[in-house]
CSV table of C-alpha atoms in Angstrom, one decimal:
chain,number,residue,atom,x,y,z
L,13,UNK,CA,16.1,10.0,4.4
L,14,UNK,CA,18.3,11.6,7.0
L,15,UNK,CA,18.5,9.8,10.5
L,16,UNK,CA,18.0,13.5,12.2
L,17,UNK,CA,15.5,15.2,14.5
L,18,UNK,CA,17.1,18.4,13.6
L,19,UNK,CA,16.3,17.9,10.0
L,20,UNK,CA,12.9,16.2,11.2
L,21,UNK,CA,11.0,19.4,8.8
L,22,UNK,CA,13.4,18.4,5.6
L,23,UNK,CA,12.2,14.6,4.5
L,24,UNK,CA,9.2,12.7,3.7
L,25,UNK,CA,8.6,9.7,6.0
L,26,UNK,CA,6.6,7.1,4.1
L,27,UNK,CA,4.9,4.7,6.1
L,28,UNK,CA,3.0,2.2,4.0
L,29,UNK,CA,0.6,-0.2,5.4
L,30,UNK,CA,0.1,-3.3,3.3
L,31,UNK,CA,-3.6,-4.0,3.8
L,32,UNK,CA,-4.8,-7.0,2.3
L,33,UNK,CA,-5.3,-8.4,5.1
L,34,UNK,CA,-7.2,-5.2,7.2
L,35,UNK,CA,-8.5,-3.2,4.1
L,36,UNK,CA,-8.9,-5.6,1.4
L,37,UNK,CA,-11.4,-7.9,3.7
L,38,UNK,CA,-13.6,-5.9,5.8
L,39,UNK,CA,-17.0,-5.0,5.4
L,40,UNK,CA,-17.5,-1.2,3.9
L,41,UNK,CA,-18.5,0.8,6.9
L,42,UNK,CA,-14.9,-0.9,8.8
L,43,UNK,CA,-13.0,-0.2,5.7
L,44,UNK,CA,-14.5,3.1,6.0
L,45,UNK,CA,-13.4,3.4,9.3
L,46,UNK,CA,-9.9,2.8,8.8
L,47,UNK,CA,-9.4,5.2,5.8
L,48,UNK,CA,-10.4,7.9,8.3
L,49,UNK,CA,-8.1,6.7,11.1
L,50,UNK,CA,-5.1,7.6,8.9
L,51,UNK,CA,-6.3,10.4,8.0
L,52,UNK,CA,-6.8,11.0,11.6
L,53,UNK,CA,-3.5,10.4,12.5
L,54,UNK,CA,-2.1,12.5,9.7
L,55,UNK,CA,-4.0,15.2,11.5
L,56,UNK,CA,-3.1,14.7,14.9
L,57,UNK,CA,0.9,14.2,13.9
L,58,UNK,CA,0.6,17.7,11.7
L,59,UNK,CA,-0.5,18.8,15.0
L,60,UNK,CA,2.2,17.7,17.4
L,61,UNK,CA,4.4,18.8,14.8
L,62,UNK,CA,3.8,21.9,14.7
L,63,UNK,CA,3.4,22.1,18.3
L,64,UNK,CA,6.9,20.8,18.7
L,65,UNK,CA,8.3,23.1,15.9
L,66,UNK,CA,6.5,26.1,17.6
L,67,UNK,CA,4.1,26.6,14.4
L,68,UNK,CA,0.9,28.3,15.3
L,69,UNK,CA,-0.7,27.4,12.2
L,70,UNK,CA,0.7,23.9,10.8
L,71,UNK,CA,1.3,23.6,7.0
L,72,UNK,CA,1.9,20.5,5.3
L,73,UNK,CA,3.2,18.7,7.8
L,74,UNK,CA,1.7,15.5,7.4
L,75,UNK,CA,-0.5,13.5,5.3
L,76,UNK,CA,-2.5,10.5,4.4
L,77,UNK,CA,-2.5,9.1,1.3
L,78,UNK,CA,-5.0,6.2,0.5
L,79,UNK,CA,-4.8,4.3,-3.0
L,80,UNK,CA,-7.6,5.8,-5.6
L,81,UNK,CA,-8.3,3.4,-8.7
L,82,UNK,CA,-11.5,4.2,-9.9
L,83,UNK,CA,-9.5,6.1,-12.8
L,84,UNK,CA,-7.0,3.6,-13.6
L,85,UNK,CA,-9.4,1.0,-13.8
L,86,UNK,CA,-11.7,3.1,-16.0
L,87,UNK,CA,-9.0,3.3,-18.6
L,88,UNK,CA,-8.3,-0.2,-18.4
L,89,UNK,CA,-12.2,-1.0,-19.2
L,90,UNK,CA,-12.2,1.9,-21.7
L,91,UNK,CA,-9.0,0.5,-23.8
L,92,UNK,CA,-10.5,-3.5,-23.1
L,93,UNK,CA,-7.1,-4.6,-21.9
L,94,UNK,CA,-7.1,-8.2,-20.8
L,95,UNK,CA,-4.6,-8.4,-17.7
L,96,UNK,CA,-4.4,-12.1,-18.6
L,97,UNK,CA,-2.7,-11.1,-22.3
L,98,UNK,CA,1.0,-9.7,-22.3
L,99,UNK,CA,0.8,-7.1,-24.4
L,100,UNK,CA,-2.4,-6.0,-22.3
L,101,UNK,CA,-0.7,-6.7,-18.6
L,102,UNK,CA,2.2,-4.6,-19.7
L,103,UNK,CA,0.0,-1.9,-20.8
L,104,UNK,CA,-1.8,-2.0,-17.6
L,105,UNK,CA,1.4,-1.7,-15.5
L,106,UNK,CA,2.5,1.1,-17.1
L,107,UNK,CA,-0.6,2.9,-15.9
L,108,UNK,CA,-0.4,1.6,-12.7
L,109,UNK,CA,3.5,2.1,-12.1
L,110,UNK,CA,3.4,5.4,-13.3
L,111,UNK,CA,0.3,6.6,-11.3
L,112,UNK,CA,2.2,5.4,-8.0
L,113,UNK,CA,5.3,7.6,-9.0
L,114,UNK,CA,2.7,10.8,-9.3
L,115,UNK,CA,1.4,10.3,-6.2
L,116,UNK,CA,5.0,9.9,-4.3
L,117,UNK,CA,5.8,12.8,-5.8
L,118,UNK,CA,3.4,15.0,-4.3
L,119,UNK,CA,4.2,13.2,-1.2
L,120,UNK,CA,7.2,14.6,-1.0
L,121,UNK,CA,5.2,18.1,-0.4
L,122,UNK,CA,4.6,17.1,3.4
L,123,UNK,CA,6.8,15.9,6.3
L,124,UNK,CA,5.3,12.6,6.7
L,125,UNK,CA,3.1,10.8,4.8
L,126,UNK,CA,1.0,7.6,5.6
L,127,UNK,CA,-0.2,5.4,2.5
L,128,UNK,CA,-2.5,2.3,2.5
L,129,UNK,CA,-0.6,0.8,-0.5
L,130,UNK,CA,2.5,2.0,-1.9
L,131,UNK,CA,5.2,1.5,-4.4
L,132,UNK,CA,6.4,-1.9,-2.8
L,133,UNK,CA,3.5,-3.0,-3.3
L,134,UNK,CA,3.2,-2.1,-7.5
L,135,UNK,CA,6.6,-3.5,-7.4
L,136,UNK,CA,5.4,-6.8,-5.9
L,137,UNK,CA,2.5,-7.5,-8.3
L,138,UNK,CA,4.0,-6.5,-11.3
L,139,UNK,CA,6.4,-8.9,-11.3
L,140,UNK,CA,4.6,-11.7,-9.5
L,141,UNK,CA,0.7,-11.7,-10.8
L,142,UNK,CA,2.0,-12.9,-14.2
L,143,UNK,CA,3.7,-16.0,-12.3
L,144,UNK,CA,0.4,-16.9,-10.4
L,145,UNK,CA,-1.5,-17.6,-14.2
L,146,UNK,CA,1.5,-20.0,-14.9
L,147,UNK,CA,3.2,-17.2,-17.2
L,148,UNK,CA,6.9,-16.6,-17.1
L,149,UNK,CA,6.6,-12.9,-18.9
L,150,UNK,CA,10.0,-11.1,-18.8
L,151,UNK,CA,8.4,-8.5,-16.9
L,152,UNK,CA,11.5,-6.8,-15.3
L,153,UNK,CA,13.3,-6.2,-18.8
L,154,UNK,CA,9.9,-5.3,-20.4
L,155,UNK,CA,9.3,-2.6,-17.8
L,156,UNK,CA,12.2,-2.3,-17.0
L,157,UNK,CA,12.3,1.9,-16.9
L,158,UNK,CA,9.1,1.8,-15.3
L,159,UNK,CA,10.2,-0.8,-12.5
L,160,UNK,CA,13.4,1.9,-12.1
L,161,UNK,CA,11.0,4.9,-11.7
L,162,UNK,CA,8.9,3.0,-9.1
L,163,UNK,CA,12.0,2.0,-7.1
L,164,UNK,CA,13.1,5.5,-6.2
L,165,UNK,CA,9.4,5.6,-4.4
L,166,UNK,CA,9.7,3.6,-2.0
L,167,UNK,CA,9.0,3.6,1.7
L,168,UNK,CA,11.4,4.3,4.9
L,169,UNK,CA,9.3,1.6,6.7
L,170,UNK,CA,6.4,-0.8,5.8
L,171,UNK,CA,3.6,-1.9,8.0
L,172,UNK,CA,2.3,-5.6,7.1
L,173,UNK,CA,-1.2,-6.1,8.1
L,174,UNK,CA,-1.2,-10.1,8.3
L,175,UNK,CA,-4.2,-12.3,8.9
L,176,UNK,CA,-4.8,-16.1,8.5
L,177,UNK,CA,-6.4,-17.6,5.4
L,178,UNK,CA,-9.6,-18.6,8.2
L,179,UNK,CA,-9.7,-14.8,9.5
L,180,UNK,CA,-9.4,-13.5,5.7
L,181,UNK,CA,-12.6,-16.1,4.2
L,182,UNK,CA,-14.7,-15.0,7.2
L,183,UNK,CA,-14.2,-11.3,6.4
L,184,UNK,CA,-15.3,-11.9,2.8
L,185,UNK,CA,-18.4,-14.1,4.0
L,186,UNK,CA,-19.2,-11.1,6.0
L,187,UNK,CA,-18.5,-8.6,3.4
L,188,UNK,CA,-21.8,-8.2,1.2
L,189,UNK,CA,-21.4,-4.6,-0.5
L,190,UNK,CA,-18.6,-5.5,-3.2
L,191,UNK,CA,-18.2,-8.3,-5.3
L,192,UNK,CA,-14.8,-10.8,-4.7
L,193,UNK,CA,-14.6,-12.3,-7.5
L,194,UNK,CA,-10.4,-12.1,-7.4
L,195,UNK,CA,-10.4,-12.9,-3.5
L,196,UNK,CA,-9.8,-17.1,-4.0
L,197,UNK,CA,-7.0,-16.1,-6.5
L,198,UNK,CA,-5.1,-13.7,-4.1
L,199,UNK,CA,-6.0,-16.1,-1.3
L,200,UNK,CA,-4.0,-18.8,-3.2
L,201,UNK,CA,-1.4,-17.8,-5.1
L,202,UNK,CA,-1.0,-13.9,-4.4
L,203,UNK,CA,-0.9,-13.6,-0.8
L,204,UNK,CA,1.7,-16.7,0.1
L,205,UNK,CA,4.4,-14.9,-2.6
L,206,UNK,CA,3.3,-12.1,-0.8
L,207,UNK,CA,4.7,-13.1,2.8
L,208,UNK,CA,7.5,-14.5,1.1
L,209,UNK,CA,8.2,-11.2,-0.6
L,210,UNK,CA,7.5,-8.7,2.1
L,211,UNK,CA,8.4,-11.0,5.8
L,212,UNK,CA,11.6,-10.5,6.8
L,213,UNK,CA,12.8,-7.5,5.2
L,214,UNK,CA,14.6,-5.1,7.0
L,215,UNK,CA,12.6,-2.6,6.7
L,216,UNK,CA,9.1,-4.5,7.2
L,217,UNK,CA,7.5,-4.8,10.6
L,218,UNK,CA,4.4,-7.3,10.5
L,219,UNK,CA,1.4,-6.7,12.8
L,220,UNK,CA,-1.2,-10.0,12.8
L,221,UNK,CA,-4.5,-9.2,13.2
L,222,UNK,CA,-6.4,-11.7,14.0
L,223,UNK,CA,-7.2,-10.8,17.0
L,224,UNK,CA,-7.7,-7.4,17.1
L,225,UNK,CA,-11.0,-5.5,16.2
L,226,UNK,CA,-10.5,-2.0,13.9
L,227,UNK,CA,-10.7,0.5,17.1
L,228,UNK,CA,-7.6,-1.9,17.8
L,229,UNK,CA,-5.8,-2.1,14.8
L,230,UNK,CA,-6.4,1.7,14.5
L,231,UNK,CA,-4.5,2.1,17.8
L,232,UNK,CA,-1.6,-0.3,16.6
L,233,UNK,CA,-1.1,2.0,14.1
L,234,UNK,CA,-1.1,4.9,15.4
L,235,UNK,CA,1.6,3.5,18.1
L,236,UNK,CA,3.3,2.2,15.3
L,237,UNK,CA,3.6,5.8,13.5
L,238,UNK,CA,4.6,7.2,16.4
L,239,UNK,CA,7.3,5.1,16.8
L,240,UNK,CA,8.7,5.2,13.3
L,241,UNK,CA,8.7,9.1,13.5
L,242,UNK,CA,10.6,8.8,16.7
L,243,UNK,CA,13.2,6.8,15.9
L,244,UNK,CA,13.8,6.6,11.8
């Protein structure tokens, strides 16, 4: 990507927002909420952008792209593969890895694009979920032309929606429309290789939210977006 307001209509901007800690562990109708806030945004950004380009009529500007799995994990049920069995994990992956380099592709139809997961985080739990059932799978040479694929997708900057462990088990407690049964799992062993994975990275700002309700995540965001457009 090209540090250049004069080239501003040339790249895709991918701003990813890890959500784990937001999306992952709030009840439906605030999950909800969310998935429409970035789509709001997207709208609102094609907007100023075509405002600012002297568009009357904006086309693909901007977009929000939020993670659909219903059909990966249809296939994965339909094919009985066991994530917990190598041959089966790998087989999973594949699906998964190459799923996330069709969507960054048509990504790259719009100016800026805003994603809820992304390819870091494919990246991350491919290599890492094997390690948090005690198996040391040689995951990067197995896939490894997959992993290469996946690594040319990924974002100019990542958002890191981070919550405590006591903020994360009161959203599931409050959470009665979906089952959890992998939520203790990622709790433990997912999310700390996680933090150690993602904090600290150049390229990674971290927003705690803890604190904040969703009308004041949403605006976080959305200041957030505006000042990664500004600036990168």
């Amino acid at each position: 990507m090209k540090n250049s307001k004069n080239e501003a209509m040339t790249y895709t901007f991918l701003a990813t927002v890890i959500g784990f800690a937001l999306i992952g562990d709030l009840d439906y109708v605030r999950q909800n909420s969310l998935g429409n806030f970035l789509y709001l945004i997207a709208q609102i950004l094609e907007t100023n952008s075509a405002i600012q380009q002297g568009i009357e009529t904006p086309k693909k500007q901007n977009t929000a792209s939020s993670e659909q799995n219903t059909d990966i994990i249809d296939e994965v049920k339909r094919r009985q593969l066991d994530k917990n069995k190598y041959e089966d994990y790998l087989q999973i992956q594949k699906l998964w890895l190459k799923k996330e380099v069709v969507r960054y592709n048509k990504a790259q139809n719009f100016n800026c694009s805003i994603m809820d997961f992304g390819a870091e985080e494919i990246e991350f739990y491919t290599l890492n979920y094997p390690r948090t059932i005690g198996q040391e799978w040689d995951i990067e040479n197995a896939l490894h032309e997959e992993l290469e694929q996946v690594r040319k997708c990924m974002p100019t900057r990542i958002l890191f929606l981070d919550a405590s462990s006591e903020v994360l088990l009161r959203h599931k407690e409050n959470d009665n429309t979906r089952s959890r049964n992998f939520f203790e799992h990622h709790l433990k062993y997912l999310l700390p290789l996680k933090r150690k994975w993602f904090i600290g990275r150049e390229n990674v700002d971290v927003l705690n939210v803890d604190n904040l309700n969703a009308d004041e995540v949403g605006k976080k965001v959305k200041e957030w977006v505006d000042f990664c457009i500004e600036h990168y």
